[in-house]
XYZ file of C-alpha atoms in Angstrom:
678
model
C 10.007 6.050 -2.440
C 7.842 9.424 -1.324
C 4.209 7.637 -1.563
C 4.985 4.993 1.152
C 7.199 7.016 3.320
C 4.747 10.001 3.189
C 1.944 7.513 3.995
C 4.068 5.917 6.838
C 4.756 9.296 8.124
C 0.988 10.248 8.018
C 0.432 7.114 9.968
C 2.572 7.806 12.592
C 1.292 11.239 12.945
C -2.203 9.746 13.118
C -1.421 7.415 15.919
C 0.440 10.252 17.950
C -2.654 12.220 17.854
C -4.887 9.469 18.647
C -2.736 8.607 21.464
C -2.938 12.192 22.927
C -6.511 12.161 22.617
C -7.054 9.147 24.438
C -4.600 10.242 27.117
C -6.820 13.318 27.412
C -9.935 11.460 27.725
C -8.315 9.189 30.469
C -7.604 12.237 32.408
C -11.255 13.501 32.128
C -12.575 10.225 33.261
C -9.923 10.424 36.136
C -11.216 13.920 37.253
C -14.887 12.519 36.967
C -13.902 9.862 39.373
C -14.877 7.158 36.764
C -11.443 4.986 36.414
C -11.460 1.935 38.296
C -8.941 -1.073 37.901
C -10.742 -2.093 34.490
C -10.945 1.218 32.823
C -7.243 1.826 33.475
C -6.633 -1.652 32.002
C -8.460 -0.562 28.943
C -6.611 2.536 28.285
C -3.440 1.407 29.051
C -4.283 -1.505 26.493
C -5.311 0.971 23.730
C -2.155 3.236 24.379
C 0.105 0.086 24.036
C -1.399 -1.218 20.919
C -0.771 2.227 19.279
C 2.497 2.164 20.654
C 3.299 -1.151 19.719
C 1.701 -1.117 16.199
C 3.957 -2.119 13.429
C 3.699 -2.735 9.292
C 5.031 -6.112 8.104
C 6.269 -6.817 4.582
C 7.449 -10.258 3.460
C 9.375 -10.651 0.375
C 9.042 -14.192 -0.860
C 10.781 -16.191 -3.876
C 12.858 -18.874 -5.348
C 16.661 -17.596 -5.194
C 18.035 -15.111 -7.942
C 14.536 -13.815 -8.386
C 15.935 -10.020 -7.038
C 14.572 -9.762 -3.586
C 17.488 -8.117 -2.022
C 17.940 -5.727 -4.865
C 13.981 -4.865 -4.538
C 14.457 -4.578 -0.712
C 17.174 -1.756 -1.449
C 15.250 0.129 -4.195
C 11.944 0.110 -2.362
C 13.632 0.917 1.162
C 17.247 1.960 1.339
C 17.612 4.099 -1.993
C 18.485 7.207 0.542
C 21.601 5.319 1.669
C 23.637 5.989 -1.435
C 24.925 2.308 -1.697
C 23.326 -1.563 -1.396
C 22.429 -2.163 2.265
C 20.991 -5.791 1.982
C 23.736 -7.972 0.096
C 22.435 -8.322 -3.659
C 25.064 -9.751 -6.358
C 24.522 -12.696 -8.682
C 23.335 -16.036 -7.152
C 22.245 -16.564 -3.773
C 22.946 -13.919 -1.166
C 20.175 -14.132 1.653
C 21.018 -17.754 3.215
C 18.826 -17.349 6.076
C 15.511 -15.457 6.851
C 16.409 -11.752 7.921
C 13.955 -9.592 9.608
C 14.542 -5.785 9.495
C 12.993 -3.707 12.023
C 13.870 -0.914 14.553
C 13.531 -1.906 18.529
C 14.990 1.518 20.504
C 15.336 -0.891 23.375
C 18.095 -2.597 21.696
C 21.361 -1.108 20.010
C 21.992 -1.214 16.307
C 23.073 -4.536 15.528
C 22.631 -7.682 13.383
C 21.323 -10.660 15.809
C 22.198 -14.113 14.387
C 21.069 -17.502 15.473
C 23.304 -20.094 14.641
C 22.153 -23.199 12.204
C 22.852 -25.504 14.716
C 20.020 -24.558 16.910
C 17.911 -26.407 14.379
C 19.193 -29.662 16.340
C 17.074 -29.186 19.315
C 13.924 -28.728 17.860
C 13.039 -25.868 19.612
C 10.955 -23.247 17.741
C 12.449 -20.027 16.605
C 9.799 -18.137 18.567
C 11.035 -19.955 21.831
C 14.643 -18.483 21.234
C 13.879 -14.922 20.136
C 14.354 -13.716 23.873
C 17.110 -15.927 24.632
C 20.117 -13.538 24.321
C 22.667 -16.479 24.756
C 21.445 -18.190 21.713
C 22.559 -15.474 19.309
C 25.597 -13.928 18.181
C 25.347 -10.388 17.782
C 27.090 -7.929 15.537
C 26.871 -4.282 16.274
C 27.260 -1.506 13.755
C 27.219 2.243 13.403
C 23.955 3.222 11.641
C 25.704 6.654 10.344
C 28.438 4.573 8.438
C 26.627 2.754 5.466
C 29.679 0.710 5.098
C 29.344 -0.363 8.722
C 25.770 -1.454 8.266
C 26.651 -3.015 4.930
C 29.579 -5.011 6.472
C 27.196 -6.287 9.343
C 24.259 -7.327 7.291
C 26.774 -9.195 4.869
C 26.701 -11.848 7.387
C 23.406 -13.346 6.407
C 25.236 -14.876 3.193
C 27.654 -16.964 5.202
C 27.826 -20.626 4.588
C 29.720 -23.303 6.819
C 30.442 -27.023 6.279
C 29.594 -30.029 7.932
C 29.304 -33.567 7.448
C 26.425 -34.824 5.190
C 24.523 -36.788 8.184
C 24.656 -33.778 10.485
C 23.248 -31.357 7.786
C 20.512 -34.067 7.127
C 19.714 -34.022 11.070
C 19.298 -30.007 10.456
C 16.887 -30.680 7.497
C 19.379 -30.458 4.718
C 20.227 -32.859 2.229
C 18.638 -34.752 -0.172
C 19.073 -35.636 -3.670
C 16.846 -32.938 -5.358
C 18.800 -30.343 -3.078
C 21.919 -31.789 -4.133
C 21.160 -31.470 -7.680
C 19.743 -27.763 -7.048
C 23.132 -27.081 -5.343
C 24.635 -27.698 -8.510
C 22.516 -24.960 -10.382
C 23.122 -22.639 -7.428
C 26.908 -22.612 -7.498
C 26.817 -22.753 -11.458
C 25.016 -19.466 -11.279
C 27.638 -17.921 -8.997
C 30.091 -18.735 -11.761
C 31.604 -21.721 -9.520
C 32.063 -25.287 -10.445
C 28.719 -27.522 -10.086
C 28.612 -30.785 -8.725
C 30.180 -33.245 -10.846
C 31.478 -36.860 -10.786
C 34.520 -35.553 -9.049
C 32.489 -34.271 -6.138
C 33.424 -30.829 -6.372
C 31.704 -28.616 -4.031
C 28.738 -26.458 -4.572
C 26.665 -24.332 -2.636
C 23.054 -24.923 -1.294
C 21.113 -22.564 1.065
C 18.176 -24.900 0.828
C 20.030 -27.970 0.214
C 23.733 -28.737 1.075
C 26.206 -30.127 -1.457
C 28.675 -33.149 -1.461
C 32.369 -32.243 -0.906
C 34.456 -35.135 -1.641
C 38.287 -35.160 -1.990
C 38.689 -38.995 -2.407
C 36.985 -42.206 -2.109
C 37.334 -42.497 1.747
C 36.977 -38.975 2.978
C 34.081 -38.005 4.875
C 31.433 -36.177 2.557
C 30.807 -32.513 3.658
C 28.414 -30.096 2.809
C 27.878 -26.277 2.493
C 25.146 -24.958 4.377
C 24.026 -21.908 5.541
C 25.717 -20.498 8.827
C 22.937 -18.806 10.287
C 19.360 -20.001 10.986
C 17.650 -16.581 11.314
C 19.161 -12.974 11.365
C 17.611 -9.731 13.052
C 18.480 -6.593 11.629
C 18.289 -3.620 14.223
C 18.430 -0.392 12.227
C 17.239 2.984 13.126
C 16.231 3.787 9.524
C 13.473 6.459 9.682
C 10.753 3.809 7.867
C 11.767 1.207 10.455
C 11.595 3.577 13.074
C 8.004 4.375 11.958
C 7.247 0.771 12.626
C 7.914 -0.995 8.990
C 9.245 -4.487 9.443
C 10.902 -6.152 6.319
C 11.154 -9.782 6.322
C 13.538 -11.020 3.439
C 13.295 -15.009 2.863
C 15.394 -17.364 0.978
C 14.152 -19.836 -1.469
C 11.682 -22.684 -1.247
C 13.833 -25.449 0.639
C 14.824 -22.594 2.968
C 11.230 -21.573 3.719
C 10.063 -25.182 4.087
C 12.816 -25.840 6.676
C 11.496 -22.910 8.762
C 8.101 -23.642 10.588
C 8.262 -20.265 12.068
C 8.037 -18.737 8.120
C 5.334 -21.146 7.474
C 3.293 -20.658 10.594
C 3.774 -16.741 11.795
C 6.045 -14.618 9.984
C 4.613 -14.960 6.328
C 0.698 -15.955 7.114
C 0.674 -12.924 9.622
C 2.471 -10.364 7.242
C 0.479 -7.398 6.288
C 1.824 -7.532 2.849
C 3.662 -9.935 0.737
C 5.491 -9.613 -2.362
C 6.066 -12.774 -4.383
C 8.643 -12.253 -6.816
C 8.968 -13.600 -10.255
C 11.850 -13.092 -12.956
C 10.651 -11.893 -16.271
C 13.471 -13.668 -17.822
C 12.393 -17.029 -16.266
C 8.781 -17.054 -16.154
C 6.806 -18.804 -13.506
C 8.648 -21.952 -12.773
C 7.406 -25.308 -11.059
C 9.422 -23.998 -7.626
C 7.679 -20.687 -7.975
C 4.268 -22.229 -8.187
C 4.812 -24.664 -5.342
C 6.212 -21.576 -3.272
C 2.865 -19.477 -4.080
C 0.619 -22.338 -3.343
C 2.394 -23.577 -0.088
C 3.272 -20.311 1.666
C 1.621 -17.464 -0.052
C -1.820 -18.090 -1.720
C -4.402 -18.486 0.692
C -2.327 -17.231 3.649
C -4.142 -13.988 3.661
C -7.107 -12.426 2.088
C -5.481 -8.948 1.002
C -1.965 -7.487 0.781
C -0.810 -10.130 -1.492
C 1.367 -9.095 -4.736
C 3.152 -10.986 -7.401
C 6.064 -8.738 -8.726
C 7.282 -9.827 -12.175
C 11.075 -8.384 -11.784
C 14.006 -8.025 -14.112
C 12.025 -6.280 -17.135
C 14.884 -4.609 -17.877
C 15.918 -7.825 -19.698
C 13.310 -6.952 -22.249
C 15.375 -3.774 -23.078
C 17.790 -5.186 -25.633
C 17.447 -2.327 -28.274
C 15.976 -4.669 -30.625
C 12.352 -3.910 -29.614
C 10.440 -0.724 -29.397
C 8.483 0.515 -26.640
C 5.272 -0.654 -27.971
C 6.765 -4.410 -28.292
C 8.108 -4.346 -24.980
C 4.823 -3.102 -23.578
C 2.935 -5.904 -25.322
C 5.551 -8.678 -24.148
C 5.042 -7.209 -20.395
C 1.321 -7.451 -20.890
C 1.741 -10.790 -22.164
C 3.730 -12.030 -19.123
C 1.301 -10.428 -16.894
C -1.724 -12.359 -18.162
C 0.391 -15.535 -17.893
C 1.381 -14.925 -14.343
C -2.173 -13.777 -13.656
C -3.714 -17.418 -14.944
C -0.980 -19.496 -13.358
C -1.480 -17.971 -10.070
C -5.046 -17.154 -10.386
C -4.407 -13.723 -9.362
C -5.998 -10.499 -10.762
C -3.494 -8.400 -13.060
C -3.989 -5.348 -10.895
C -2.241 -7.301 -8.245
C 0.949 -8.176 -10.770
C 3.558 -5.362 -11.066
C 6.349 -5.709 -13.593
C 9.466 -3.752 -12.635
C 13.164 -3.318 -12.644
C 14.638 -3.197 -9.170
C 17.854 -2.965 -10.256
C 17.275 -0.199 -12.601
C 14.990 1.538 -10.023
C 18.002 1.396 -7.452
C 20.383 2.973 -10.095
C 17.923 5.722 -10.753
C 17.632 6.451 -6.968
C 21.160 6.486 -6.589
C 21.551 8.766 -9.456
C 18.512 10.939 -9.191
C 17.501 9.732 -12.645
C 13.736 10.510 -12.566
C 13.143 9.426 -16.164
C 14.876 5.729 -15.525
C 12.601 5.526 -12.018
C 9.683 5.638 -14.169
C 10.829 3.653 -16.981
C 11.427 1.214 -14.020
C 7.916 0.870 -12.961
C 8.877 0.891 -9.157
C 6.805 4.131 -8.039
C 3.515 2.143 -9.262
C 4.281 -0.860 -7.016
C 5.349 1.751 -4.001
C 1.853 3.469 -4.550
C -0.131 -0.058 -4.197
C 2.109 -0.745 -1.800
C 1.824 2.368 0.621
C -2.015 2.496 -0.303
C -3.110 -0.918 0.955
C -0.449 -1.732 3.447
C -0.880 1.455 5.451
C -4.624 1.769 4.619
C -5.374 -1.497 5.577
C -3.392 -1.388 8.884
C -4.782 1.849 9.915
C -8.192 0.448 9.264
C -7.645 -2.717 11.408
C -6.275 -0.558 13.980
C -9.351 1.981 13.616
C -11.851 -0.767 13.747
C -10.174 -2.324 17.080
C -9.816 0.767 18.808
C -13.416 2.008 17.873
C -14.686 -1.112 19.184
C -12.744 -1.096 22.529
C -13.511 2.822 22.896
C -16.780 2.722 22.309
C -17.412 0.221 25.104
C -15.233 2.072 27.214
C -17.334 5.186 26.773
C -20.693 3.733 26.865
C -19.622 2.717 30.435
C -18.587 6.072 31.423
C -21.782 7.781 29.709
C -23.967 5.375 31.674
C -22.346 6.254 34.752
C -22.314 9.915 34.167
C -26.256 9.789 33.132
C -27.046 7.759 36.181
C -25.576 10.342 38.125
C -27.269 13.213 36.411
C -30.598 11.343 36.627
C -29.943 10.652 40.758
C -29.448 14.575 41.114
C -32.867 15.464 39.008
C -34.872 13.007 40.972
C -33.463 14.220 44.271
C -33.785 17.588 43.232
C -37.684 16.932 42.357
C -38.006 14.678 45.527
C -36.714 17.510 47.584
C -38.653 20.005 45.840
C -42.007 18.098 46.434
C -41.339 18.764 50.364
C -42.158 22.314 50.094
C -44.885 22.978 52.208
C -45.212 19.344 53.588
C -45.232 18.702 57.532
C -42.791 16.393 59.075
C -45.030 13.430 58.889
C -44.885 13.625 55.217
C -41.116 14.151 55.333
C -40.838 11.181 57.546
C -42.914 9.049 55.159
C -40.716 10.059 52.727
C -37.689 9.091 54.920
C -39.496 5.568 55.324
C -40.038 4.866 51.672
C -36.033 6.148 50.829
C -35.314 3.433 53.582
C -37.299 0.885 51.823
C -35.682 1.293 48.664
C -32.130 0.507 50.258
C -33.494 -2.650 51.969
C -34.764 -3.628 48.293
C -31.407 -2.846 46.641
C -29.539 -4.868 49.494
C -31.704 -7.809 48.748
C -30.762 -7.418 45.057
C -27.282 -7.393 45.720
C -27.265 -10.351 47.799
C -29.004 -12.048 44.610
C -26.008 -10.865 42.600
C -23.498 -12.548 45.218
C -25.398 -15.599 44.613
C -25.380 -14.849 40.394
C -21.661 -14.171 40.829
C -21.092 -17.644 42.554
C -22.699 -19.493 39.856
C -20.622 -17.414 37.293
C -17.577 -18.399 39.136
C -18.386 -21.848 38.692
C -18.725 -21.546 34.940
C -15.557 -19.394 34.997
C -13.624 -22.078 36.452
C -15.114 -24.823 33.846
C -14.068 -22.370 31.261
C -10.395 -22.290 32.957
C -10.439 -26.248 33.390
C -10.875 -26.270 29.648
C -8.276 -23.921 28.425
C -5.941 -23.744 31.173
C -2.042 -23.995 30.703
C -2.066 -27.377 32.611
C -4.880 -28.651 29.755
C -2.526 -27.585 26.913
C 0.619 -29.469 28.501
C -1.623 -32.361 29.119
C -2.745 -32.577 25.608
C 0.955 -31.964 24.385
C 2.051 -34.806 26.682
C -0.739 -37.222 25.550
C 0.384 -36.800 21.975
C 4.248 -37.007 22.475
C 3.452 -40.072 24.343
C 1.461 -41.464 21.164
C 4.265 -40.366 18.807
C 7.067 -41.861 20.797
C 8.945 -44.497 18.932
C 7.110 -43.728 15.625
C 9.753 -43.357 12.763
C 7.026 -42.940 10.025
C 5.899 -39.762 9.037
C 2.247 -40.642 9.467
C 3.112 -40.630 13.300
C 3.915 -37.289 13.328
C 1.349 -36.150 10.755
C -1.023 -37.922 13.013
C 0.309 -36.154 15.992
C -0.136 -32.800 14.768
C -3.893 -33.568 13.902
C -4.499 -34.836 17.228
C -2.943 -31.908 18.778
C -5.177 -29.619 17.033
C -8.449 -31.949 17.353
C -7.759 -31.964 21.315
C -7.444 -28.225 21.205
C -10.705 -27.709 19.006
C -12.563 -29.889 21.466
C -10.840 -28.013 24.424
C -12.432 -24.656 22.986
C -15.509 -26.140 22.286
C -16.012 -27.018 25.575
C -15.072 -23.542 26.671
C -17.398 -21.930 24.317
C -20.505 -24.072 25.627
C -19.713 -22.505 29.345
C -19.338 -18.969 27.615
C -22.725 -19.179 26.330
C -24.319 -20.121 29.514
C -22.268 -17.123 31.307
C -23.495 -15.140 28.667
C -27.216 -16.321 29.099
C -26.699 -15.400 33.016
C -25.404 -11.889 32.623
C -28.120 -11.010 30.141
C -30.723 -12.065 32.870
C -28.474 -9.986 35.453
C -28.223 -6.833 33.268
C -32.140 -6.949 32.503
C -33.069 -7.714 36.026
C -31.093 -4.616 37.614
C -32.015 -2.391 34.671
C -35.795 -3.104 35.019
C -35.953 -3.247 39.161
C -33.557 -0.205 39.810
C -33.361 1.903 36.743
C -29.821 1.363 35.931
C -28.668 1.892 32.268
C -26.803 -1.305 31.231
C -27.884 -2.077 27.926
C -26.599 -5.246 26.773
C -23.423 -7.279 27.948
C -20.433 -7.490 25.774
C -20.415 -11.230 23.939
C -17.489 -13.380 24.167
C -16.355 -14.619 20.382
C -14.484 -17.611 19.957
C -14.402 -16.716 16.111
C -10.768 -15.573 16.135
C -9.448 -18.554 18.202
C -10.884 -21.282 16.235
C -9.951 -19.565 13.102
C -6.229 -19.519 14.299
C -6.599 -23.090 14.916
C -8.122 -23.664 11.344
C -5.123 -21.980 9.934
C -2.709 -24.202 11.892
C -4.193 -27.566 10.569
C -4.571 -26.124 6.778
C -0.809 -25.029 7.016
C 0.048 -28.460 8.416
C -2.095 -30.420 5.748
C -0.582 -28.282 2.940
C 3.056 -28.937 4.171
C 2.799 -32.654 5.013
C -0.784 -34.085 4.276
C 0.074 -36.424 1.529
C 3.295 -37.811 3.170
C 3.820 -41.374 4.195
C 7.374 -42.394 4.111
C 10.054 -39.780 4.008
C 13.932 -39.485 4.244
C 15.608 -38.579 7.499
C 15.908 -34.939 6.693
C 12.393 -34.736 5.991
C 11.372 -36.505 9.266
C 13.761 -34.143 11.043
C 11.678 -31.240 9.730
C 8.531 -32.682 10.668
C 9.586 -33.187 13.934
C 10.464 -29.216 13.930
C 7.057 -28.417 12.337
C 5.436 -30.252 15.054
C 7.293 -28.246 18.074
C 6.499 -25.125 16.201
C 2.796 -26.226 15.953
C 2.885 -27.511 19.682
C 4.335 -23.864 20.873
C 1.763 -22.139 18.696
C -1.346 -24.217 19.852
C -0.198 -23.791 23.696
C -0.003 -19.907 22.747
C -3.594 -20.063 21.321
C -4.672 -21.524 25.093
C -2.642 -18.636 26.579
C -4.358 -16.103 24.358
C -7.663 -17.531 24.823
C -7.489 -17.499 28.636
C -6.204 -13.679 28.634
C -9.070 -12.499 26.682
C -11.395 -14.449 28.526
C -10.043 -13.225 31.827
C -10.214 -9.468 30.403
C -13.890 -10.175 28.677
C -14.782 -11.492 32.429
C -13.660 -8.132 33.933
C -15.104 -6.367 31.272
C -18.771 -7.458 31.408
C -18.787 -7.455 35.358
C -17.515 -3.919 35.463
C -20.532 -2.026 34.211
C -22.978 -3.492 36.545
C -20.484 -3.096 39.415
C -19.785 0.376 38.845
C -23.492 1.177 38.387
C -24.396 -0.738 41.537
C -21.735 1.397 43.594
C -23.012 4.325 42.186
C -26.630 3.428 42.802
C -25.842 2.956 46.273
C -24.077 6.002 46.800
C -27.111 7.765 45.236
C -29.485 5.930 47.761
C -27.195 6.760 50.462
C -27.234 10.655 49.382
C -30.920 10.373 49.113
C -31.327 9.315 52.939
C -28.973 11.556 53.996
C -30.714 14.789 52.310
C -34.371 13.722 53.863
C -32.835 12.778 56.849
C -31.238 16.277 57.284
C -34.237 17.860 56.331
C -36.266 15.948 58.860
C -34.054 16.956 61.557
C -33.810 20.568 60.684
C -36.902 21.782 58.708
C -35.542 25.047 57.829
C -32.602 23.384 55.971
C -34.878 22.372 52.892
C -34.065 25.272 50.629
C -30.396 24.851 51.442
C -30.414 20.926 50.650
C -32.073 21.917 47.368
C -29.537 24.527 46.405
C -26.797 21.861 47.150
C -28.350 19.313 44.866
C -29.064 21.990 42.232
C -25.384 22.809 42.548
C -24.231 19.178 42.455
C -26.475 18.687 39.400
C -24.660 21.504 37.667
C -21.176 19.747 38.497
C -22.414 16.791 36.741
C -23.517 18.361 33.589
C -20.090 20.042 33.419
C -18.669 16.711 33.551
C -20.603 15.181 31.200
C -19.656 18.147 28.798
C -15.960 17.707 29.313
C -15.705 13.968 28.827
C -18.292 14.246 26.028
C -15.684 17.034 24.185
C -12.853 14.607 24.743
C -14.696 11.553 23.083
C -15.699 13.749 20.224
C -12.020 14.253 19.742
C -11.251 10.444 20.224
C -14.055 9.851 17.645
C -12.895 12.476 15.260
C -9.702 10.621 15.015
C -10.993 7.445 14.519
C -13.447 8.776 11.873
C -10.348 9.774 9.852
C -10.781 13.731 10.761
C -7.978 15.863 11.671
C -7.587 17.383 15.255
C -9.895 19.803 15.917
C -12.201 18.618 13.716
C -14.521 16.851 16.285
C -17.800 15.345 15.415
C -20.711 17.533 16.336
C -22.134 16.470 19.944
C -24.641 13.289 19.727
C -28.052 14.358 20.124
């Protein structure tokens, strides 16, 4: 898997270089006395973003499409054996994440299926250590890792009524269970009530007319495999999902893990074609969840290598199937990859280059590596470029103001050569008047801050945590006692609608704040010669888009339902709790973003006001000292010239550090910094 591994390594190296360049830039700012609390926060945020950067790949399909085998072939061919359980029939019984968190030991963390009964969203349980069962393993021993990961295949039996409360059990699921068990070579459900397995729907277990009906369900709700594999250590996260019923039963997959994945590989089987359940998974959970990074993988093409067709006939058949998939899924043919995951894994384990080429896996690897890494790198670059440019504009403005002040002071003192004491006294009086004018402007600034504070409070009143909790309480009160799915569905719609109203109210106040900030920037720039430019604008687009995605997912999941069975009602309750948690998170994120923007938009004017005050004080001091000792004029001019040279040196050092950062952001290597800005 050289292509993806190499690109991941290059991405990691680029992040490390960029991190080092930003740290150097921060030290240069500190040496220039340009680091205040806001600048430090921005620098730390950029470094934290680089350190925490991850790339996620989700594998989505109905059962028996070969997801686990493809994961083994793509990522773990170097292990010498299968790591993710892969055999005939269903193996991955619960959603499974493979990642590396150095703060945790190598282990498989498993969330019991019974936690579904509490309607607590998965994201609320992730950091609750008491909720998880943990199995450690030795990462240097593939057999130890394989045994630990095999736990994701475990099932348990429970009464049908309990299974229904957990979101399992309906007639279709039981029928599907028969097929699942038959695929494993075990008895299907029959008139005698023989057991059958169901990961997405349970199966009856009856030993007699009076016995309690038991069903077999997944033992675990979610699994997190913490493994220091090189690719995972570089930030790759692999998400392995079970089939349609299991995806629908876990709102976390629908709301977060699949939509937010950088790439989604949707698997089909060449021997089965595109089934109705395949289309349902694609339309509900993959199509439209993201613009880029979505691929269809037509697996098991080795079934066409039957010895009865020559290579041309095989290629024609593969092309025909790709065309059919393209039309059914409305996906461009270049995003559909026919492969044989099983033959690719065999080729990797045996070092058979010819078989690997015939499996076509390298073509998928190149596309995945190019789009996954390239897309994520561009996203990181764009975000950091925007943040860095804003930070450097502020630093450049402050240094430019220092340079300008030194030049003006130098010219001012030079103009005193040959002047008498009366002329020097008049200049001292002018400097004093300038200080008094600036003091009046500062009082106006304080008054404007009070107005901004009132608007900021109004924004806080619209998006504060109490507002989110009140909305949630009101919706729950309205839903209480409703046993129709329409009550739950309307509750979800009402919650999103209330959030949109709150966000619109916040946006109105934000527009007024922006108007006031524009006026303040223009006033201080015109009256006192500050280089403020235009204040950064706050955009609500990302937050409103997140609300829209939640609403679309809810509509796609439950929009047409009116009356549903008990287990579907239980699922809707769980989905509502996930929507509620997700909505509250949006409020919190908006509040954090607003607080950060508020500090950032005030910081340039505050820093330049402080700088201007210091320059006025130095001007007054210089003229006063000349007035008190007329023979000290030349000495003062020499001091100012020396100070100006120091400022020029600081500017050069900071600009050089900024060019190194920008060179990396533009994709150049270290030492290939862009030419100085004119």
